[in-house]
Coordinates of C-alpha atoms and ligand atoms in Angstrom, one line a residue:
M4 CA -7.9 -4.7 41.3
A5 CA -7.0 -6.2 38.0
K6 CA -3.3 -6.2 37.0
I7 CA -2.8 -5.9 33.2
V8 CA 0.6 -6.2 31.6
I9 CA 1.1 -4.9 28.1
V10 CA 4.1 -5.8 25.8
G11 CA 4.8 -3.1 23.2
G12 CA 4.2 0.6 23.7
V13 CA 3.4 2.0 20.2
A14 CA 0.3 1.7 18.1
G15 CA -1.6 -1.2 19.6
G16 CA 0.0 -1.3 23.0
A17 CA -0.5 2.4 23.8
S18 CA -4.1 2.4 22.5
T19 CA -4.9 -0.5 24.7
A20 CA -3.4 1.1 27.7
A21 CA -5.2 4.4 27.3
R22 CA -8.6 2.8 26.7
L23 CA -8.1 0.4 29.6
R24 CA -7.5 3.4 31.9
R25 CA -10.6 5.2 30.6
R26 CA -12.6 2.1 31.3
D27 CA -11.1 1.2 34.7
E28 CA -9.6 3.8 36.9
L29 CA -8.4 1.3 39.4
A30 CA -6.6 -1.3 37.3
E31 CA -2.9 -1.7 37.7
I32 CA -1.5 -1.2 34.1
I33 CA 2.1 -1.9 33.3
L34 CA 3.4 -1.1 29.8
F35 CA 6.7 -2.6 28.7
E36 CA 8.5 -1.2 25.8
R37 CA 11.9 -2.5 24.6
G38 CA 12.8 0.8 22.9
E39 CA 13.2 4.3 24.4
Y40 CA 10.0 5.7 23.0
I41 CA 6.3 4.9 23.2
S42 CA 3.4 6.0 21.1
Y43 CA 5.4 7.6 18.3
A44 CA 4.5 8.1 14.7
N45 CA 6.2 5.2 12.8
C46 CA 4.2 6.3 9.7
G47 CA 5.9 9.7 9.9
L48 CA 9.5 8.4 10.0
P49 CA 10.1 8.5 6.2
Y50 CA 8.9 12.2 6.2
Y51 CA 11.3 13.0 9.0
I52 CA 14.2 11.5 7.1
G53 CA 13.1 13.6 4.1
N54 CA 12.9 16.8 6.2
V55 CA 9.2 17.2 5.5
I56 CA 8.7 16.9 9.2
T57 CA 11.6 19.0 10.6
D58 CA 10.8 18.9 14.3
R59 CA 11.8 15.5 15.7
D60 CA 9.6 16.1 18.8
R61 CA 6.5 16.1 16.6
L62 CA 7.0 12.4 16.0
F63 CA 6.1 11.6 19.6
V64 CA 2.4 11.5 20.2
Q65 CA 3.2 10.9 23.9
T66 CA 6.3 10.8 26.0
P67 CA 6.6 8.0 28.6
E68 CA 6.3 10.6 31.3
G69 CA 3.3 12.4 29.8
F70 CA 1.5 9.1 29.1
A71 CA 2.2 7.8 32.6
A72 CA 0.9 11.1 34.2
R73 CA -2.2 11.4 32.1
F74 CA -3.3 7.8 32.3
K75 CA -1.7 6.6 35.5
I76 CA 0.2 3.9 33.7
D77 CA 3.4 2.3 34.9
V78 CA 5.4 2.9 31.7
R79 CA 8.7 1.0 31.6
I80 CA 10.8 1.8 28.6
R81 CA 14.0 0.0 27.7
S82 CA 12.4 -3.0 29.2
E83 CA 12.1 -6.2 27.1
V84 CA 9.8 -9.0 28.0
T85 CA 11.8 -12.1 27.3
G86 CA 9.6 -14.9 28.6
I87 CA 6.0 -15.7 29.6
D88 CA 5.2 -18.3 32.2
R89 CA 1.5 -18.7 31.4
K90 CA 0.9 -21.2 34.2
A91 CA 2.2 -18.9 36.9
K92 CA 0.9 -15.9 35.0
R93 CA 4.2 -14.1 35.1
V94 CA 6.5 -12.4 32.6
T95 CA 10.2 -12.2 32.7
V96 CA 11.6 -8.7 32.0
I97 CA 15.1 -7.5 31.3
D98 CA 15.8 -3.9 32.2
L99 CA 18.0 -2.9 29.3
K100 CA 19.5 0.0 31.3
S101 CA 20.8 -2.1 34.2
N102 CA 20.8 -5.5 32.4
K103 CA 18.9 -6.8 35.4
T104 CA 16.2 -9.4 35.0
Y105 CA 13.0 -9.6 37.0
E106 CA 9.5 -11.0 36.9
E107 CA 6.2 -9.4 37.0
S108 CA 2.8 -11.1 37.5
Y109 CA -0.3 -10.4 35.5
D110 CA -4.0 -11.2 35.5
K111 CA -4.3 -10.4 31.8
L112 CA -1.5 -10.0 29.4
V113 CA -1.7 -8.0 26.1
L114 CA 0.8 -8.6 23.3
S115 CA 1.4 -5.9 20.8
P116 CA 5.0 -6.5 19.7
G117 CA 4.5 -5.5 16.1
A118 CA 6.4 -6.8 13.1
E119 CA 10.1 -7.1 12.3
P120 CA 11.6 -6.1 9.1
V121 CA 12.8 -9.0 6.9
K122 CA 16.5 -9.0 6.5
P123 CA 17.3 -11.4 3.7
P124 CA 20.4 -13.6 4.1
I125 CA 22.4 -11.8 1.4
P126 CA 26.2 -11.8 1.8
G127 CA 27.3 -8.5 3.3
I128 CA 23.8 -7.5 4.6
D129 CA 25.3 -6.4 7.9
L130 CA 27.8 -3.9 6.4
D131 CA 27.8 -0.4 7.6
G132 CA 25.4 1.8 5.7
I133 CA 22.6 -0.8 5.2
F134 CA 19.5 0.1 7.2
T135 CA 15.9 -1.0 7.9
V136 CA 13.3 1.6 8.9
R137 CA 11.2 0.5 11.8
N138 CA 11.6 2.9 14.6
V139 CA 13.0 6.2 15.8
P140 CA 16.6 5.0 16.5
D141 CA 16.7 3.6 12.9
T142 CA 15.7 6.9 11.6
D143 CA 18.2 8.8 13.7
R144 CA 20.9 6.5 12.5
I145 CA 19.9 7.0 8.8
K146 CA 19.8 10.8 9.1
E147 CA 23.2 10.9 10.9
Y148 CA 24.7 8.5 8.3
I149 CA 23.5 10.7 5.4
K150 CA 24.9 13.8 7.0
R151 CA 28.2 12.3 8.1
N152 CA 28.9 10.5 4.8
K153 CA 27.4 13.2 2.6
V154 CA 25.4 10.5 0.9
R155 CA 24.6 11.4 -2.8
R156 CA 23.3 8.1 -4.0
A157 CA 21.0 5.6 -2.2
L158 CA 19.7 2.1 -3.1
I159 CA 16.3 1.0 -1.9
I160 CA 15.6 -2.7 -2.0
G161 CA 11.9 -3.5 -2.3
A162 CA 9.3 -1.2 -3.8
G163 CA 6.5 -1.6 -1.3
F164 CA 4.8 1.4 0.4
I165 CA 7.7 2.1 2.8
G166 CA 10.3 1.6 0.1
L167 CA 8.6 4.1 -2.2
E168 CA 8.0 6.6 0.6
M169 CA 11.7 6.4 1.4
A170 CA 12.5 6.9 -2.3
E171 CA 10.5 10.1 -2.4
N172 CA 12.0 11.4 0.8
L173 CA 15.6 10.7 -0.1
H174 CA 15.1 12.1 -3.6
R175 CA 13.6 15.2 -1.9
R176 CA 17.0 15.6 -0.1
G177 CA 18.8 15.7 -3.5
I178 CA 20.0 12.1 -3.3
L179 CA 20.0 10.0 -6.4
V180 CA 17.7 7.1 -5.7
T181 CA 17.8 3.6 -7.3
I182 CA 15.2 1.0 -6.4
V183 CA 15.7 -2.7 -7.0
E184 CA 12.5 -4.8 -6.9
M185 CA 12.3 -8.6 -7.4
A186 CA 8.8 -8.6 -8.7
E187 CA 7.7 -7.3 -12.2
Q188 CA 6.1 -4.3 -10.5
V189 CA 6.1 -2.0 -7.5
M190 CA 3.5 -2.1 -4.7
T191 CA 2.2 -5.7 -4.6
P192 CA -1.4 -4.8 -3.5
L193 CA -1.8 -3.3 -6.9
D194 CA -2.4 -5.2 -10.1
F195 CA 0.2 -4.7 -12.9
E196 CA -1.6 -2.1 -15.0
M197 CA -2.2 0.1 -11.9
A198 CA 1.4 -0.3 -10.9
A199 CA 2.4 0.5 -14.4
E200 CA 1.1 4.0 -13.9
V201 CA 3.3 4.3 -10.9
H202 CA 6.3 3.1 -12.9
Q203 CA 5.7 5.8 -15.5
H204 CA 5.5 8.4 -12.7
L205 CA 8.8 7.2 -11.1
K206 CA 10.4 7.5 -14.6
A207 CA 9.2 11.0 -14.9
K208 CA 10.7 11.8 -11.5
N209 CA 14.1 10.4 -12.6
V210 CA 14.1 7.6 -10.1
E211 CA 16.3 4.7 -11.4
F212 CA 14.6 1.4 -10.9
Y213 CA 15.2 -2.2 -11.7
L214 CA 12.3 -4.7 -11.9
K215 CA 12.6 -8.5 -11.8
E216 CA 16.1 -8.1 -10.3
A217 CA 17.4 -9.0 -6.9
V218 CA 20.5 -8.0 -4.9
T219 CA 22.7 -11.1 -4.5
A220 CA 25.6 -9.6 -2.5
F221 CA 26.9 -6.4 -0.9
E222 CA 30.5 -5.4 -0.6
S223 CA 32.3 -2.5 0.7
R224 CA 34.8 -1.0 -1.8
L225 CA 36.8 2.1 -1.4
G226 CA 34.4 3.5 1.2
R227 CA 31.3 2.8 -1.1
L228 CA 28.8 0.1 -0.8
V229 CA 28.6 -2.1 -3.9
A230 CA 25.4 -4.1 -4.5
R231 CA 25.6 -6.9 -7.0
L232 CA 22.3 -7.6 -8.9
S233 CA 21.1 -10.9 -10.1
G234 CA 21.5 -9.7 -13.7
G235 CA 25.2 -9.2 -13.1
K236 CA 25.2 -5.4 -12.8
E237 CA 26.9 -3.7 -9.9
L238 CA 25.6 -0.5 -8.2
Q239 CA 27.9 1.7 -6.2
V240 CA 25.9 3.7 -3.6
G241 CA 26.4 5.5 -0.3
L242 CA 23.4 4.1 1.6
V243 CA 21.1 1.1 1.3
I244 CA 17.6 0.9 2.7
L245 CA 16.0 -2.5 3.0
G246 CA 12.3 -2.4 2.4
V247 CA 11.6 -6.0 1.5
G248 CA 8.7 -6.5 3.9
V249 CA 8.0 -7.4 7.5
R250 CA 6.9 -10.4 9.4
P251 CA 4.9 -10.8 12.6
D252 CA 7.2 -10.5 15.7
S253 CA 5.7 -13.6 17.3
A254 CA 8.7 -15.2 18.8
L255 CA 7.8 -14.4 22.4
A256 CA 4.3 -15.8 21.9
R257 CA 5.6 -18.9 20.1
E258 CA 8.1 -19.6 23.0
A259 CA 5.3 -19.2 25.5
G260 CA 3.4 -22.0 23.6
L261 CA 0.6 -19.8 22.3
E262 CA -0.9 -20.9 19.0
I263 CA 0.8 -19.5 15.9
G264 CA -1.0 -19.4 12.6
G265 CA 0.2 -20.6 9.2
R266 CA 1.4 -17.2 8.3
G267 CA 3.6 -16.8 11.4
G268 CA 1.2 -14.5 13.2
I269 CA -0.3 -15.0 16.7
K270 CA -3.6 -16.7 16.3
V271 CA -6.5 -14.8 17.9
D272 CA -10.2 -15.3 17.9
E273 CA -12.9 -12.6 17.2
F274 CA -12.3 -11.2 20.7
L275 CA -8.6 -10.9 20.0
Q276 CA -7.9 -13.5 22.6
T277 CA -5.1 -15.9 21.9
S278 CA -5.2 -19.7 22.6
D279 CA -4.7 -18.7 26.2
P280 CA -7.9 -16.8 27.5
D281 CA -5.7 -14.6 29.8
V282 CA -3.6 -13.4 26.9
Y283 CA -4.8 -11.0 24.2
A284 CA -2.8 -10.0 21.1
L285 CA -3.2 -7.3 18.5
G286 CA -1.6 -5.3 15.7
D287 CA 1.0 -6.4 13.2
A288 CA 1.9 -9.5 15.2
I289 CA -1.5 -11.3 14.8
E290 CA -3.2 -13.1 12.0
F291 CA -6.9 -13.0 11.5
P292 CA -9.4 -14.2 8.8
H293 CA -9.7 -11.8 5.9
P294 CA -13.4 -10.6 5.8
V295 CA -13.7 -11.4 2.1
L296 CA -11.5 -14.4 1.7
G297 CA -12.1 -16.0 5.1
K298 CA -8.4 -17.0 5.2
P299 CA -6.0 -15.8 8.0
M300 CA -3.9 -12.8 7.0
S301 CA -1.6 -10.5 8.7
V302 CA -2.2 -6.8 8.1
Y303 CA 0.6 -4.4 8.8
L304 CA -1.3 -1.1 9.2
A305 CA -1.7 1.4 11.9
G306 CA -5.5 1.8 11.6
P307 CA -6.3 -1.8 12.5
A308 CA -3.8 -1.9 15.3
N309 CA -5.1 1.3 17.0
K310 CA -8.8 0.2 16.6
Q311 CA -8.0 -3.3 18.0
G312 CA -6.5 -1.7 21.1
R313 CA -10.0 -0.3 21.9
I314 CA -11.5 -3.8 21.4
V315 CA -8.9 -5.6 23.5
A316 CA -9.3 -3.1 26.4
D317 CA -13.1 -3.3 26.4
N318 CA -13.0 -7.1 26.3
I319 CA -10.6 -7.2 29.2
V320 CA -12.7 -4.9 31.3
L321 CA -16.2 -6.0 30.3
G322 CA -15.5 -9.7 29.5
N323 CA -15.5 -10.6 25.8
K324 CA -18.2 -8.3 24.5
R325 CA -16.7 -6.7 21.4
R326 CA -15.9 -8.6 18.3
Y327 CA -13.2 -7.8 15.8
R328 CA -14.4 -8.2 12.2
G329 CA -11.1 -8.2 10.4
S330 CA -9.3 -5.8 8.1
I331 CA -9.6 -5.5 4.3
A332 CA -6.1 -3.8 4.4
T333 CA -7.2 -0.4 3.1
A334 CA -3.9 1.4 2.5
I335 CA -2.7 4.6 0.9
A336 CA 0.7 6.1 0.0
K337 CA 2.0 9.3 -1.5
V338 CA 4.5 8.5 -4.3
F339 CA 5.9 11.8 -5.4
D340 CA 2.9 13.6 -6.9
L341 CA 0.8 10.5 -7.1
T342 CA -1.5 9.1 -4.5
V343 CA -1.8 5.3 -4.6
A344 CA -4.4 3.4 -2.7
A345 CA -5.9 0.0 -2.4
T346 CA -8.6 -1.8 -0.5
G347 CA -9.7 -5.5 -0.4
L348 CA -8.4 -8.0 -2.8
S349 CA -6.6 -7.5 -6.1
E350 CA -7.2 -9.3 -9.3
K351 CA -4.1 -11.4 -8.9
A352 CA -5.0 -12.4 -5.3
L353 CA -8.4 -13.6 -6.5
R354 CA -6.9 -15.4 -9.4
A355 CA -4.5 -17.2 -7.0
E356 CA -7.5 -18.2 -4.9
G357 CA -9.5 -19.4 -7.9
I358 CA -12.4 -17.1 -7.1
P359 CA -14.4 -16.0 -10.2
F360 CA -14.2 -12.2 -10.7
V361 CA -14.7 -9.4 -13.2
C362 CA -12.7 -6.2 -13.2
S363 CA -13.3 -2.9 -14.7
I364 CA -11.0 0.1 -15.0
T365 CA -12.4 3.6 -15.3
H366 CA -10.5 6.9 -15.7
S367 CA -12.3 10.0 -14.3
A368 CA -11.4 13.5 -13.4
S369 CA -10.9 14.3 -9.7
H370 CA -13.5 17.0 -10.0
A371 CA -15.7 18.7 -12.7
G372 CA -13.6 19.1 -15.8
Y373 CA -14.7 22.6 -16.4
Y374 CA -13.3 23.8 -13.0
P375 CA -9.6 24.4 -13.0
D376 CA -7.0 21.8 -12.1
A377 CA -9.1 18.7 -12.4
Q378 CA -6.7 15.7 -12.4
P379 CA -6.9 12.2 -13.7
T380 CA -7.9 9.4 -11.4
S381 CA -7.5 5.7 -12.5
L382 CA -9.9 3.4 -10.6
K383 CA -10.0 -0.3 -10.8
I384 CA -12.7 -2.4 -9.1
V385 CA -12.9 -6.1 -8.9
F386 CA -16.2 -7.8 -8.2
S387 CA -18.3 -10.9 -8.4
P388 CA -19.8 -11.6 -11.9
E389 CA -22.9 -13.2 -10.2
D390 CA -24.1 -10.7 -7.7
G391 CA -21.8 -7.7 -8.1
R392 CA -20.3 -8.2 -4.6
L393 CA -17.2 -6.0 -4.3
F394 CA -13.9 -7.8 -3.8
G395 CA -11.4 -4.9 -4.0
A396 CA -10.4 -1.6 -5.5
Q397 CA -7.2 0.2 -6.5
I398 CA -6.9 3.9 -7.2
V399 CA -4.0 5.8 -8.7
G400 CA -4.4 9.6 -9.0
Y401 CA -3.7 12.9 -7.5
K402 CA -6.4 14.7 -5.6
G403 CA -9.3 13.0 -3.9
V404 CA -7.9 9.4 -4.1
D405 CA -8.1 9.2 -0.3
K406 CA -11.8 9.9 0.0
R407 CA -12.6 7.6 -2.9
V408 CA -10.7 4.7 -1.5
D409 CA -12.5 5.3 1.9
M410 CA -15.9 5.4 0.2
I411 CA -15.2 2.1 -1.5
A412 CA -13.7 0.5 1.6
S413 CA -16.8 1.3 3.7
V414 CA -19.0 -0.4 1.1
L415 CA -16.7 -3.4 0.8
K416 CA -16.3 -3.8 4.5
Q417 CA -20.1 -4.0 4.8
G418 CA -20.2 -6.8 2.2
G419 CA -21.6 -4.3 -0.4
T420 CA -21.9 -4.5 -4.1
V421 CA -21.2 -2.5 -7.2
Y422 CA -24.8 -1.4 -7.0
D423 CA -24.1 0.2 -3.6
L424 CA -21.2 2.1 -5.3
Q425 CA -23.8 3.7 -7.6
E426 CA -25.8 4.9 -4.7
I427 CA -23.1 6.4 -2.6
E428 CA -24.3 9.9 -1.9
H429 CA -21.4 12.3 -2.0
A430 CA -20.9 16.0 -1.4
Y431 CA -20.6 17.8 -4.7
A432 CA -19.6 21.2 -5.9
P433 CA -17.3 21.7 -8.9
P434 CA -14.0 22.1 -7.0
F435 CA -14.5 18.8 -5.2
S436 CA -16.1 16.2 -7.4
S437 CA -18.6 15.8 -10.2
A438 CA -22.3 15.2 -9.9
K439 CA -21.5 11.6 -10.6
D440 CA -18.4 10.9 -8.6
P441 CA -15.7 8.6 -10.0
V442 CA -16.9 6.0 -7.5
N443 CA -20.5 6.2 -8.8
I444 CA -19.2 5.9 -12.3
A445 CA -17.2 2.8 -11.4
G446 CA -20.5 1.3 -10.1
F447 CA -22.4 2.3 -13.3
V448 CA -19.8 0.7 -15.5
A449 CA -19.8 -2.5 -13.5
E450 CA -23.6 -2.7 -13.7
N451 CA -23.4 -2.3 -17.5
I452 CA -20.9 -5.2 -17.6
I453 CA -22.8 -7.5 -15.3
G454 CA -26.1 -6.7 -17.1
G455 CA -24.6 -7.5 -20.5
L456 CA -25.0 -3.9 -21.8
V457 CA -21.4 -4.0 -22.8
K458 CA -18.8 -6.7 -23.1
I459 CA -15.2 -5.9 -22.1
V460 CA -11.8 -7.1 -22.9
H461 CA -8.6 -6.4 -21.0
W462 CA -5.2 -5.2 -22.1
H463 CA -3.6 -8.5 -21.2
E464 CA -6.0 -10.3 -23.6
L465 CA -4.7 -8.3 -26.6
N466 CA -2.0 -10.8 -27.6
E467 CA -0.8 -11.1 -31.1
E468 CA -3.3 -13.8 -32.0
E469 CA -6.2 -11.7 -30.7
L470 CA -5.0 -8.6 -32.4
S471 CA -4.7 -10.4 -35.8
R472 CA -8.1 -12.2 -35.4
S473 CA -10.1 -9.2 -34.3
F474 CA -11.0 -5.9 -35.9
I475 CA -9.5 -3.2 -33.7
L476 CA -11.6 0.0 -33.9
D477 CA -10.2 3.3 -32.5
V478 CA -13.1 5.7 -32.1
R479 CA -11.0 8.7 -31.0
E480 CA -10.5 11.8 -33.1
V481 CA -8.0 11.6 -35.9
E482 CA -5.5 13.8 -34.1
E483 CA -5.5 11.5 -31.1
Y484 CA -5.1 8.5 -33.3
K485 CA -2.1 10.0 -35.0
L486 CA -0.4 10.5 -31.7
G487 CA -0.4 6.8 -30.9
K488 CA -2.5 3.8 -31.5
I489 CA -2.8 0.1 -30.9
E490 CA -1.0 -1.7 -33.8
G491 CA -3.3 -2.4 -36.6
A492 CA -6.2 -0.3 -35.3
E493 CA -8.6 1.4 -37.8
N494 CA -9.8 4.9 -36.9
I495 CA -13.4 5.9 -37.2
P496 CA -14.2 8.8 -34.8
L497 CA -17.3 8.1 -32.7
N498 CA -19.3 11.0 -34.3
S499 CA -19.0 9.5 -37.8
L500 CA -19.5 5.9 -36.7
R501 CA -23.2 5.6 -37.6
D502 CA -22.5 6.8 -41.1
R503 CA -19.6 4.4 -41.6
L504 CA -21.0 1.1 -40.3
K505 CA -20.5 -0.5 -43.7
E506 CA -16.7 -0.3 -43.2
L507 CA -16.9 -2.8 -40.3
P508 CA -16.8 -6.6 -40.7
R509 CA -19.8 -8.5 -39.4
D510 CA -18.0 -11.8 -39.2
R511 CA -15.2 -10.8 -36.9
R512 CA -14.9 -9.8 -33.3
I513 CA -14.6 -6.0 -33.0
I514 CA -12.6 -4.6 -30.2
V515 CA -13.3 -0.9 -29.7
Y516 CA -11.2 1.5 -27.8
C517 CA -11.0 5.2 -27.1
A518 CA -8.9 7.2 -24.6
V519 CA -10.4 5.9 -21.4
G520 CA -13.4 3.8 -22.4
L521 CA -16.4 6.1 -22.5
R522 CA -16.6 6.9 -26.2
A523 CA -15.8 3.2 -26.9
Y524 CA -18.8 2.3 -24.7
L525 CA -21.0 4.6 -26.7
A526 CA -19.6 3.0 -29.9
C527 CA -20.3 -0.5 -28.5
R528 CA -23.9 0.4 -27.9
I529 CA -24.3 1.8 -31.4
L530 CA -22.7 -1.3 -32.9
S531 CA -24.7 -3.8 -30.8
Q532 CA -27.9 -2.1 -31.7
N533 CA -27.0 -2.3 -35.3
G534 CA -26.6 -6.0 -35.3
F535 CA -22.9 -6.4 -34.5
S536 CA -22.9 -9.1 -31.8
E537 CA -19.2 -9.6 -31.0
V538 CA -18.3 -6.2 -29.9
Y539 CA -15.9 -5.5 -26.9
N540 CA -14.8 -2.4 -25.1
L541 CA -11.2 -2.2 -24.0
S542 CA -11.4 -1.7 -20.3
G543 CA -9.4 1.4 -19.3
G544 CA -9.0 2.4 -22.9
Y545 CA -5.8 3.5 -24.6
K546 CA -4.6 5.2 -21.4
T547 CA -4.2 1.9 -19.5
Y548 CA -2.9 0.2 -22.6
E549 CA -0.2 2.8 -23.0
F550 CA 0.8 2.5 -19.3
V551 CA 1.4 -1.2 -19.7
T552 CA 3.0 -1.3 -23.1
E553 CA 5.5 1.4 -22.3
K554 CA 8.9 0.4 -20.9
Q555 CA 8.4 -0.3 -17.2
A556 CA 11.8 -0.3 -15.6
N557 CA 14.2 2.7 -15.6
E558 CA 17.6 1.2 -15.6
D559 CA 21.0 2.8 -16.0
I560 CA 19.9 6.4 -15.7
F561 CA 22.7 7.4 -13.3
Q562 CA 25.5 5.8 -15.4
G563 CA 28.5 8.0 -15.5
D564 CA 27.5 9.6 -12.3
V565 CA 25.6 12.7 -13.3
I566 CA 25.6 14.3 -9.9
G567 CA 26.0 18.0 -10.1
K568 CA 25.3 18.0 -13.9
D569 CA 21.6 17.4 -13.7
N570 CA 20.6 20.7 -12.2
N571 CA 17.0 20.5 -13.3
I572 CA 16.3 17.6 -11.1
Y573 CA 18.9 17.5 -8.4
Q574 CA 19.1 21.1 -7.4
T575 CA 19.0 20.5 -3.7
A576 CA 22.3 19.8 -2.2
V577 CA 22.3 17.3 0.6
E578 CA 21.1 19.3 3.5
E579 CA 23.1 19.5 6.6
A580 CA 20.2 18.7 8.8
Ligands
FAD85 P1 4.3 -1.3 16.7 O1 3.6 0.0 16.6 O2 5.5 -1.6 15.8 O3 4.8 -1.5 18.2 C1 5.4 -2.6 18.7 C2 6.4 -2.2 19.8 O4 6.6 -3.4 20.6 C3 7.7 -1.8 19.3 O5 8.0 -0.5 19.7 C4 8.7 -2.8 19.9 O6 9.9 -2.2 20.4 C5 7.9 -3.3 21.1 N1 8.3 -4.7 21.5 C6 8.3 -5.8 20.7 N2 8.7 -6.9 21.4 C7 8.8 -6.5 22.7 C8 9.2 -7.1 23.9 N3 9.4 -8.4 23.9 N4 9.2 -6.4 25.0 C9 9.0 -5.1 25.0 N5 8.6 -4.4 23.9 C10 8.6 -5.1 22.7 N6 0.8 2.0 8.7 C11 -0.2 2.7 8.1 O7 -1.4 2.3 8.3 N7 0.1 3.8 7.3 C12 1.3 4.2 7.1 O8 1.5 5.2 6.5 C13 2.4 3.5 7.7 N8 3.7 3.9 7.5 C14 4.7 3.2 8.2 C15 6.0 3.7 8.0 C16 7.0 3.0 8.6 C17 8.4 3.5 8.4 C18 6.7 1.9 9.5 C19 7.8 1.2 10.2 C20 5.4 1.4 9.6 C21 4.4 2.1 9.0 N9 3.1 1.7 9.1 C22 2.1 2.4 8.5 C23 2.7 0.5 9.9 C24 2.3 0.8 11.3 O9 3.2 1.6 11.9 C25 2.1 -0.5 12.1 O10 1.1 -1.3 11.4 C26 1.7 -0.3 13.5 O11 2.6 0.5 14.2 C27 1.5 -1.6 14.2 O12 1.3 -1.5 15.6 P2 1.7 -2.5 16.6 O13 1.3 -2.1 18.0 O14 1.3 -3.9 16.2 O15 3.3 -2.5 16.5

């Protein structure tokens, strides 16, 4: 009878344990979990803080007792594995209830210890009221702190997925939210112009945020926390959430002499086996080659951790039969009314790797425009200029972003191309999509670019020199043009273009734009077929251009402490719950 010891009882650990039991009724399975809870919904924690999820019990997919009973697993909570003797095949465990230490032997060991939140060495970081959000006790502490201190203003450091989810949920509770982000944009998996759309949305929601700023120190002053920013400003807040990222919790593996990769994750092979054949590892703690890049990466997502659990269990029971193929980090988040998603590699990641790419931005409606409530969807794809192989995609929109990112992710994961995007067959009726889904459209546009039917230019190429050298042609209607335009652009609405070709220079580059790129594409085709050779369509059109040229950050909006005066936005008093 095999004896399997698992370290970590949440996403990866619990999935492994359950699958092991389904595969092997006789195995002895011991699951060690440092905390009090197993198999809980980390991903739901921000929504519990925001009182979207009101029943705390719903966070627990399984209780230790329920899990033990259903799967006949020896679940030991509040038990931390502190050492591994690989030679003797034993782990050292400290029972955190009694503080007693003991050893347990194993035939196979599974490590799923997760990731730990990064706590930067900022003076004052350990002050009361500064929290990270990793687990249920963190969440309980935050909720209790908000209630006890009647928190009215919160600071979130780091604008990643969790930071923004926390921003939304604290805002929902009537708390004024400020975000400080060191980068020039929120959400690093996005490229700047896609993040710029999120910035504009956060502004509309009256979230205060600072970009390219860091917190350099915390202080406690008159019962308030004071955060000093790199630019010299001081923010007085009631609560601080640190969301600056996580790193693989690989200390135990490192101390046991297991191979650790360059990114600090436990090194595993395609069977999720570590450098010791009797030890498997999975989840946030590992690093594994990225399917597109081929370079080791850590992916901090629940989907891969849960699916890896199944592979590890099968490989332990069957002998290494199932191969892990890696994750392209398909992720999604709700940011107030927006849905933001990404899969694969961004433009900036490819640029950093020196991989040649082309990108294209399209704006489509979430479903047929004639059916009520169609909403805009911005979609960026990045692909190879040679064969159209997809590298990555980013989507910012409202309805249907989830299914579109999943459609693209499944093509990308199979090594597919932009031509495959064209052929995706989707379910269509007006309330759900259009006969050509936004994903198909992205594929069509990419083919037009690769095939030379249209040349494109990007917003970041429109610098002063380019704008003065080129003829900028706006083919929108006059009314649209009057509402806002690219500096120096001439307006010839598309429908009159054929009659006004004489007004265009034949010796200059012509950059054409419209609202989103479609009319400009038609204009480019008219011009090219009338002998204009240097004609370029502005990818993403004026819409993307406007997102990036508007002010990005949203500083100082709470100056003078507007609490109680801004009834339109902050109507909700801090709830008692
Ligand atoms: P975990 O699920 O973190 O489990 C690791 C467990 O191991 C921990 O409970 C820890 O206490 C225990 N442990 C560690 N060391 C020891 C030891 N030595 N002895 C005993 N026990 C130990 N992912 C998404 O895909 N979508 C989301 O929307 C999303 N939202 C998230 C929101 C929050 C607030 C957080 C914190 C994470 C979120 N994630 C999300 C990430 C997702 O939860 C993780 O990727 C996933 O849980 C990783 O699984 P894991 O098994 O590797 O680690």
